[in-house]
Tab-separated table of C-alpha atoms in Angstrom:
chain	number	residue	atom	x	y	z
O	224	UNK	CA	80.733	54.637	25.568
O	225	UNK	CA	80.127	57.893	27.359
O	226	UNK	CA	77.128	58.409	29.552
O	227	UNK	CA	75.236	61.232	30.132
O	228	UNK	CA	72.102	62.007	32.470
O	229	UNK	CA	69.486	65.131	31.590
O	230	UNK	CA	66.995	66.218	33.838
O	231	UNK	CA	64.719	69.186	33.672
O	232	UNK	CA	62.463	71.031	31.602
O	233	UNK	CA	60.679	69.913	28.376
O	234	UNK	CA	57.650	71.728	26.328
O	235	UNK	CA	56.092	72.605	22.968
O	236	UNK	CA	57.406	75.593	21.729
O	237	UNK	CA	55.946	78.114	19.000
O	238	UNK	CA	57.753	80.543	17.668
O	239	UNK	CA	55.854	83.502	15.782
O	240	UNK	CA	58.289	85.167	13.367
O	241	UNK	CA	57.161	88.657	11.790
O	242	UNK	CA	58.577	89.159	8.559
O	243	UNK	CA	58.516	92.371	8.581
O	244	UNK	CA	58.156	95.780	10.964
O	245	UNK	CA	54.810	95.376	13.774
O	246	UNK	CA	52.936	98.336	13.736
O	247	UNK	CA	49.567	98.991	15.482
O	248	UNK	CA	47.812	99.899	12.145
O	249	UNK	CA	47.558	96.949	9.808
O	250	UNK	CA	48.096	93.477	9.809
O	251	UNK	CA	51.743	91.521	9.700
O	252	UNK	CA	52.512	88.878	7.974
O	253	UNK	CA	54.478	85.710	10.306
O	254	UNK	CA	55.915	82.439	10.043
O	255	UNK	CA	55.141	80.246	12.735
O	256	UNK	CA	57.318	77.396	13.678
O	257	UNK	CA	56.159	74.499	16.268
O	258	UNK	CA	58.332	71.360	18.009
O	259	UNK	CA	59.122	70.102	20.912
O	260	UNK	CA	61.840	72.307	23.385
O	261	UNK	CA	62.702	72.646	26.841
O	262	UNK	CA	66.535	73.314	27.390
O	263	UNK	CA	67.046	69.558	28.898
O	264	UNK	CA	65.093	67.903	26.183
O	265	UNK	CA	66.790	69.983	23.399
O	266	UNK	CA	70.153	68.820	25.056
O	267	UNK	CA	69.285	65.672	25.603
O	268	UNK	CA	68.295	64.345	22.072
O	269	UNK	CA	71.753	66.426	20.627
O	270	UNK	CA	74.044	64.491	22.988
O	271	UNK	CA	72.369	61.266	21.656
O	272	UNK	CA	72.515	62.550	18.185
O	273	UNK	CA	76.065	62.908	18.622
O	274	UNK	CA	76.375	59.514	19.831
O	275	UNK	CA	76.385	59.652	23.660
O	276	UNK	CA	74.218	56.832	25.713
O	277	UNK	CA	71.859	59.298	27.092
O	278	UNK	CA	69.022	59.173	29.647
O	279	UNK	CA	66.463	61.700	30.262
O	280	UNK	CA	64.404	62.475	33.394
O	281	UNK	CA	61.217	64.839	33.124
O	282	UNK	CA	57.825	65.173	34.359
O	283	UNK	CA	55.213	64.327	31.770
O	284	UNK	CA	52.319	65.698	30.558
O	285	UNK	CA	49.021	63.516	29.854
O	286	UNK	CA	48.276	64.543	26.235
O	287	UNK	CA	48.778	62.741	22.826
O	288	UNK	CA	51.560	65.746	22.372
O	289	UNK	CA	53.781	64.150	25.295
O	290	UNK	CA	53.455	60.907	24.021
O	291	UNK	CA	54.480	61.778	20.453
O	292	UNK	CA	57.752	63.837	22.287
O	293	UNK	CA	58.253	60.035	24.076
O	294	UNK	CA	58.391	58.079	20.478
O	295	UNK	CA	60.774	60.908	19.286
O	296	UNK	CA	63.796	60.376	22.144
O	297	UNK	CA	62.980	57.067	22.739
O	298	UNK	CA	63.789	56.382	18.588
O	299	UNK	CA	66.894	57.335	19.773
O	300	UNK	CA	67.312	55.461	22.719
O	301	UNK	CA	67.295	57.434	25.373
O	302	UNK	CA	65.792	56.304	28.564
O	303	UNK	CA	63.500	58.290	29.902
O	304	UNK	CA	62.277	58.448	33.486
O	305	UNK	CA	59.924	60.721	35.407
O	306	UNK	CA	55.964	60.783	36.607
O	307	UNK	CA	52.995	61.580	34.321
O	308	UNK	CA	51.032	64.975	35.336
O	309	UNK	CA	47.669	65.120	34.639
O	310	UNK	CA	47.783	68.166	32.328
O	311	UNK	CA	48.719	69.019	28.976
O	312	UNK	CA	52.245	68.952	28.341
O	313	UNK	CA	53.730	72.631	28.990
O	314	UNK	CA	53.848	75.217	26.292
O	315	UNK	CA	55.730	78.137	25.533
O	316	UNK	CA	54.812	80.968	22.885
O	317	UNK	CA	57.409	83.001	21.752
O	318	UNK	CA	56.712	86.233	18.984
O	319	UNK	CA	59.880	87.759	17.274
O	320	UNK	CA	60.134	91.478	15.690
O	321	UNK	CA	62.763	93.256	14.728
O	322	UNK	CA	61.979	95.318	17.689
O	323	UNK	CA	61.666	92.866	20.418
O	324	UNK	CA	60.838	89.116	21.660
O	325	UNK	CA	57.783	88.375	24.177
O	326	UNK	CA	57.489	85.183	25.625
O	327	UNK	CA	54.686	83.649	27.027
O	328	UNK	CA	54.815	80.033	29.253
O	329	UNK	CA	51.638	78.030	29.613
O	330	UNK	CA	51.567	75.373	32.045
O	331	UNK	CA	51.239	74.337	35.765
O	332	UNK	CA	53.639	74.326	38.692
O	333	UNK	CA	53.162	70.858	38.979
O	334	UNK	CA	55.532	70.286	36.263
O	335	UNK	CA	58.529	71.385	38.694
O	336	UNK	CA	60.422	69.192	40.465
O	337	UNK	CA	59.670	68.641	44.417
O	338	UNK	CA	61.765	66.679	46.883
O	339	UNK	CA	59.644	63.750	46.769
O	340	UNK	CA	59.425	62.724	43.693
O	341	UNK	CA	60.915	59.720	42.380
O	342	UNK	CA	64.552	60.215	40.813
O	343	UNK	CA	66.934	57.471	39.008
O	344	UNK	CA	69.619	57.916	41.397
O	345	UNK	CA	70.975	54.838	40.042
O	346	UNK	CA	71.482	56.573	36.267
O	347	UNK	CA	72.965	59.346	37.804
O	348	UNK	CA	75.166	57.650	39.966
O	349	UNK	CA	76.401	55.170	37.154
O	350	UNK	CA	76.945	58.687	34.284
O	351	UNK	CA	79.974	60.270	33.760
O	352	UNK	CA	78.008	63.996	33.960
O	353	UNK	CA	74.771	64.676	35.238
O	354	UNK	CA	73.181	68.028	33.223
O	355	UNK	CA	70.159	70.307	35.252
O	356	UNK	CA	68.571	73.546	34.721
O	357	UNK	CA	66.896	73.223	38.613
O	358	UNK	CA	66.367	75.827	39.994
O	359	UNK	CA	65.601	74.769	44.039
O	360	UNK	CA	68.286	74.551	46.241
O	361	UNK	CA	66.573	71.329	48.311
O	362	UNK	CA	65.998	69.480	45.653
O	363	UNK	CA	69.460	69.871	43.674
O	364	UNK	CA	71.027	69.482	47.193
O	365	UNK	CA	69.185	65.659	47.367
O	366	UNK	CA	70.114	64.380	44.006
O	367	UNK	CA	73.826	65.385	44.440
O	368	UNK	CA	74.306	64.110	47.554
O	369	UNK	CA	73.408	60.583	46.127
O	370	UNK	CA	75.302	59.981	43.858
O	371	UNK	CA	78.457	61.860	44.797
O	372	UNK	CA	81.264	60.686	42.162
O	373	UNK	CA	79.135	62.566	39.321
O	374	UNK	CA	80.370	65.279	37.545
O	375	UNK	CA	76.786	67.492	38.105
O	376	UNK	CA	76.817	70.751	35.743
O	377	UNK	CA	74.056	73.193	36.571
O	378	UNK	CA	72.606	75.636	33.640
O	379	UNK	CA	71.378	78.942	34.348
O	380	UNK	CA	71.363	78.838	38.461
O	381	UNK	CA	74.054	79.834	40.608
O	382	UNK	CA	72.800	76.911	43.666
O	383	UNK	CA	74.204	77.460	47.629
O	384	UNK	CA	77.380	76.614	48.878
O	385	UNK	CA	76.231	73.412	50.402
O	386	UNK	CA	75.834	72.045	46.869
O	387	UNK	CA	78.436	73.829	45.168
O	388	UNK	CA	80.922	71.487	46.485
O	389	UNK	CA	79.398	68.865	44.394
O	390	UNK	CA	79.113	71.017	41.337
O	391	UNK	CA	82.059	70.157	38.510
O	392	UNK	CA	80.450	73.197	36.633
O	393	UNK	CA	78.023	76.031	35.756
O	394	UNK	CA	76.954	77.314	32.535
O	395	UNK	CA	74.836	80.711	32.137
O	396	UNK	CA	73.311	83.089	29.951
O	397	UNK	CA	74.599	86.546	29.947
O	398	UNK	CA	71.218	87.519	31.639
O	399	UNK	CA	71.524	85.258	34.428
O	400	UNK	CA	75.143	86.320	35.489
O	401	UNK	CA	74.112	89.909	35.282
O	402	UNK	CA	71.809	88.810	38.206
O	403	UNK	CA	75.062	87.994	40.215
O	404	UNK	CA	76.916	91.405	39.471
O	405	UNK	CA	77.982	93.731	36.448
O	406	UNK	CA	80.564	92.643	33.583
O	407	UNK	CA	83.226	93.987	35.235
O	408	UNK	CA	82.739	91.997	38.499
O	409	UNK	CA	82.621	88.403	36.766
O	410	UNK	CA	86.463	87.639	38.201
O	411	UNK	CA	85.556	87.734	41.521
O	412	UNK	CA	82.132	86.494	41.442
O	413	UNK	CA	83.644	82.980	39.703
O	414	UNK	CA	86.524	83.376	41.808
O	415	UNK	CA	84.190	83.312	44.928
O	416	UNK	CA	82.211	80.406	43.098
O	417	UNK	CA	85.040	78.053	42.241
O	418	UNK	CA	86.276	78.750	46.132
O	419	UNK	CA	83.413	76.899	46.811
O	420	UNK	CA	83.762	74.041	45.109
O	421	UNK	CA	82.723	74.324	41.246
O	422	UNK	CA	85.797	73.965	38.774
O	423	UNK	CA	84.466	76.020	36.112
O	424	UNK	CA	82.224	78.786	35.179
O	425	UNK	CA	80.821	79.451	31.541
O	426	UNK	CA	78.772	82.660	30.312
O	427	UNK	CA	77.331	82.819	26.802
O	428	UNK	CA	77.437	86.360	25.702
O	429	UNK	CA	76.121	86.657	22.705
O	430	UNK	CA	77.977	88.878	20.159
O	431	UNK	CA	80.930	89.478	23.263
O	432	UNK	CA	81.509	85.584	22.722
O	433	UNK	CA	82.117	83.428	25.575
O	434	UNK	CA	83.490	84.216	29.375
O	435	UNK	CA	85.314	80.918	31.065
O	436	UNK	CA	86.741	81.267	34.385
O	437	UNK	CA	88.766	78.091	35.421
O	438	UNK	CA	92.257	77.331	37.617
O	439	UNK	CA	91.987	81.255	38.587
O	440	UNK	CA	92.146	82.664	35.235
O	441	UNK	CA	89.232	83.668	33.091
O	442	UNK	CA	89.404	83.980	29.420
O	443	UNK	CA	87.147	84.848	26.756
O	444	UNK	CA	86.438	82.584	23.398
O	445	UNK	CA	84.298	84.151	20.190
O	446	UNK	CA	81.272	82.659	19.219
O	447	UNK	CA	80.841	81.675	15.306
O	448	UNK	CA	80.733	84.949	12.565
O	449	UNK	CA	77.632	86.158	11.251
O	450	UNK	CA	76.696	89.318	9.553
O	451	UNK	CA	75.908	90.948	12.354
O	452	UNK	CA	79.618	90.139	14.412
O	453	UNK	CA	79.818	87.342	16.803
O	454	UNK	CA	77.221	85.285	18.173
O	455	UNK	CA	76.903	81.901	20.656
O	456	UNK	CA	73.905	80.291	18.824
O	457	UNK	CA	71.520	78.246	20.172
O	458	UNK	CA	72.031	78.057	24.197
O	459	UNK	CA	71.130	74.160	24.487
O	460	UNK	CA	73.171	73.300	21.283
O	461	UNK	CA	76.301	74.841	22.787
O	462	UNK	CA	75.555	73.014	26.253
O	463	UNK	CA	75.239	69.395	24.471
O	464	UNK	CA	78.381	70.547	22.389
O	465	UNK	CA	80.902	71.508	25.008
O	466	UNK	CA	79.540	68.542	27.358
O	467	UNK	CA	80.236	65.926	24.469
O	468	UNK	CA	83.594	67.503	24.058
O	469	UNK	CA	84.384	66.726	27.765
O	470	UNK	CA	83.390	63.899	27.677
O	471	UNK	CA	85.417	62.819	24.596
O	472	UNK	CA	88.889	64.019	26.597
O	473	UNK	CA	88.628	67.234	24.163
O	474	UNK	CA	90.902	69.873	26.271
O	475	UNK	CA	88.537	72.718	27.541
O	476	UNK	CA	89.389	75.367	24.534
O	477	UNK	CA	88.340	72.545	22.048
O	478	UNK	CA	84.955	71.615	23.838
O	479	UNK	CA	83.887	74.699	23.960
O	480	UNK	CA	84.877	75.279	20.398
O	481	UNK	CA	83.105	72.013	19.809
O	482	UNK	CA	80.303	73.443	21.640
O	483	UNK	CA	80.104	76.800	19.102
O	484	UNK	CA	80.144	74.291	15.921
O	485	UNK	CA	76.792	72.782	17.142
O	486	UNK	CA	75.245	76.078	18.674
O	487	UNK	CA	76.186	77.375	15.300
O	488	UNK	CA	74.549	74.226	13.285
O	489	UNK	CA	71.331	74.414	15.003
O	490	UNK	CA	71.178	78.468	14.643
O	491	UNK	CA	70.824	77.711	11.112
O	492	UNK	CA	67.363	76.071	11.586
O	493	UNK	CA	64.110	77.548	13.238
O	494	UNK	CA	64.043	74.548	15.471
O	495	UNK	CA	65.651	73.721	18.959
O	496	UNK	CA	67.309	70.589	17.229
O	497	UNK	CA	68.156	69.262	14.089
O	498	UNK	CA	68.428	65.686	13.039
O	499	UNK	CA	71.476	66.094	10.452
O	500	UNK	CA	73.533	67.564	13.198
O	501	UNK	CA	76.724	65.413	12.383
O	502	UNK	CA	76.371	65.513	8.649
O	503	UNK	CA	76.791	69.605	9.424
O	504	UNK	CA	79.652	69.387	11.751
O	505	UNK	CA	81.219	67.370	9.154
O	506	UNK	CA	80.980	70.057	6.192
C-alpha cells in the first residue's frame, strides 16, 4: 500500500454564508457552517479516505475541540504525531457575500513549527511523498535533509534553493504565484525553479484552470464546469487528488484530472471534506 506523510496546519473553521446582498441598513440573513480544516488536515483525512496509509503530524491544541478532531482521523487510522500547546485549538472565521470574503485567524504563534520540535523523521523517511504547507526555510531545510529519498511536495511556498533540490514538487494558489511574478512570467519563473531542483510546478487558477510546468514545457488543464465557466474546487481536495494519483502510477495528465474529480466532489459540500468521497467519484 501507498504511504503518505502530512504535516502542517489544522483548525476549526466557520464559515458565515449571507444569503443574500450585505448592506449597512438592516439585518442579513446567513448560514453558518462549522468543522474541522487546516489545508494538511483536510488533505490528510481525503488521502486516507481514498485508501492511502496516511500519517499526520500537527501541533495540538489543549481543548475538548482538538481531542474530538483526534477521534475523527484516528477512526481512520491515521497516525498522528506532534506536541500538545496549551491553548485552544486554532480557529479561523471566514464571512462570504456576493461582494467579497473576509477572513479572520484566531490563534497563537505557538502553533507554528520551530526547529526544535520533535518530528517523525522515521515516517517520513519510510513514505513514498511527504506533503507541507511550511512556510520557514530552516525548518523545511531540517526535515528534508533527513530523510532524503522522499518525494517532499511543498503547498503554497516557493522555499530557497538549498531545499529545492530536495523538492519533487510545488503546488500553489494563483495568489501565491502572483507573489513570484505576473501571468505572463510563469515560464521562466518554473523554469528557474525546476533548474533548481523541483520536477514540477502546479498553479490552481480558478476559472483559467490549471498551469503545470514540467520537463521544460508548461501546459494548462481546465478545472471541472460550473455555471459560472471553469473552476479548480476545493484547494486541499485537488492536492489529496493529484497526490493519490501519483502515487497510484496515474501519468501526470490523469492525476491531476484525478485531482479535479475530488476538488470538484468536495466543492459540492460546505465542508473541507466529505466522508462519501469515493461513492462520488464513482457516479
Amino acid at each position: 500500500m501507498s504511504t503518505v506523510s502530512v504535516i502542517g496546519s489544522s483548525w476549526i473553521e466557520e464559515s458565515i454564508i449571507a444569503n443574500t446582498d450585505i448592506t449597512a441598513s438592516k439585518n442579513t440573513p446567513s448560514s453558518i457552517y462549522q468543522y474541522f480544516s487546516g489545508d494538511m488536515r483536510n488533505v490528510a483525512y481525503t488521502l486516507a479516505q481514498l485508501g492511502c496509509n496516511t500519517s499526520f503530524c500537527t501541533k495540538y491544541g489543549n481543548d475538548d475541540d482538538t481531542t474530538k478532531m483526534w477521534n475523527e482521523l484516528n477512526d481512520l487510522d491515521i497516525m498522528q504525531y506532534g506536541p500538545t500547546i496549551p491553548y485552544k485549538l486554532p480557529r479561523l472565521v471566514s464571512v462570504t457575500s456576493k461582494q467579497k470574503t473576509l477572513k479572520f485567524y484566531e490563534g497563537s504563534e505557538d502553533f507554528s513549527f520551530q526547529t526544535d520540535d520533535l518530528y517523525p523523521h522515521a515516517s517520513f523517511e519510510t513514505s513514498d511523498y511527504v506533503i507541507t504547507d511550511i512556510t520557514d526555510n530552516q525548518v523545511l531545510e531540517l526535515l528534508v535533509r533527513k530523510s532524503l529519498k522522499t518525494k517532499w511536495v511543498i503547498t503554497r511556498f516557493v522555499p530557497n534553493k538549498n531545499i529545492l533540490s530536495h523538492v519533487e514538487g510545488i503546488i500553489l494558489k494563483y495568489e501565491d504565484a502572483l507573489q513570484l511574478g505576473k501571468p505572463m512570467d510563469f515560464d521562466r519563473i518554473c523554469y528557474r525553479l525546476c533548474e533548481l531542483g523541483a520536477k514540477w510546478i502546479i498553479i490552481t487558477m480558478g476559472s483559467q484552470g490549471i498551469y503545470t510546468y514540467r520537463n521544460r514545457m508548461s501546459n494548462y488543464f481546465e478545472g471541472f464546469p460550473t455555471d459560472h465557466g471553469y473552476q479548480n474546487g476545493c484547494y486541499s481536495g485537488f492536492v489529496a487528488g493529484f497526490i493519490y494519483g501519483l502515487m497510484e502510477y496515474y501519468d501526470f495528465p490523469k492525476a491531476i484530472h484525478f485531482g479535479n474529480q475530488v476538488a470538484n466532489a468536495i466543492n459540492k459540500v460546505p465542508e473541507s471534506t466529505r466522508k462519501d468521497i469515493n461513492e462520488f467519484i464513482k457516479k
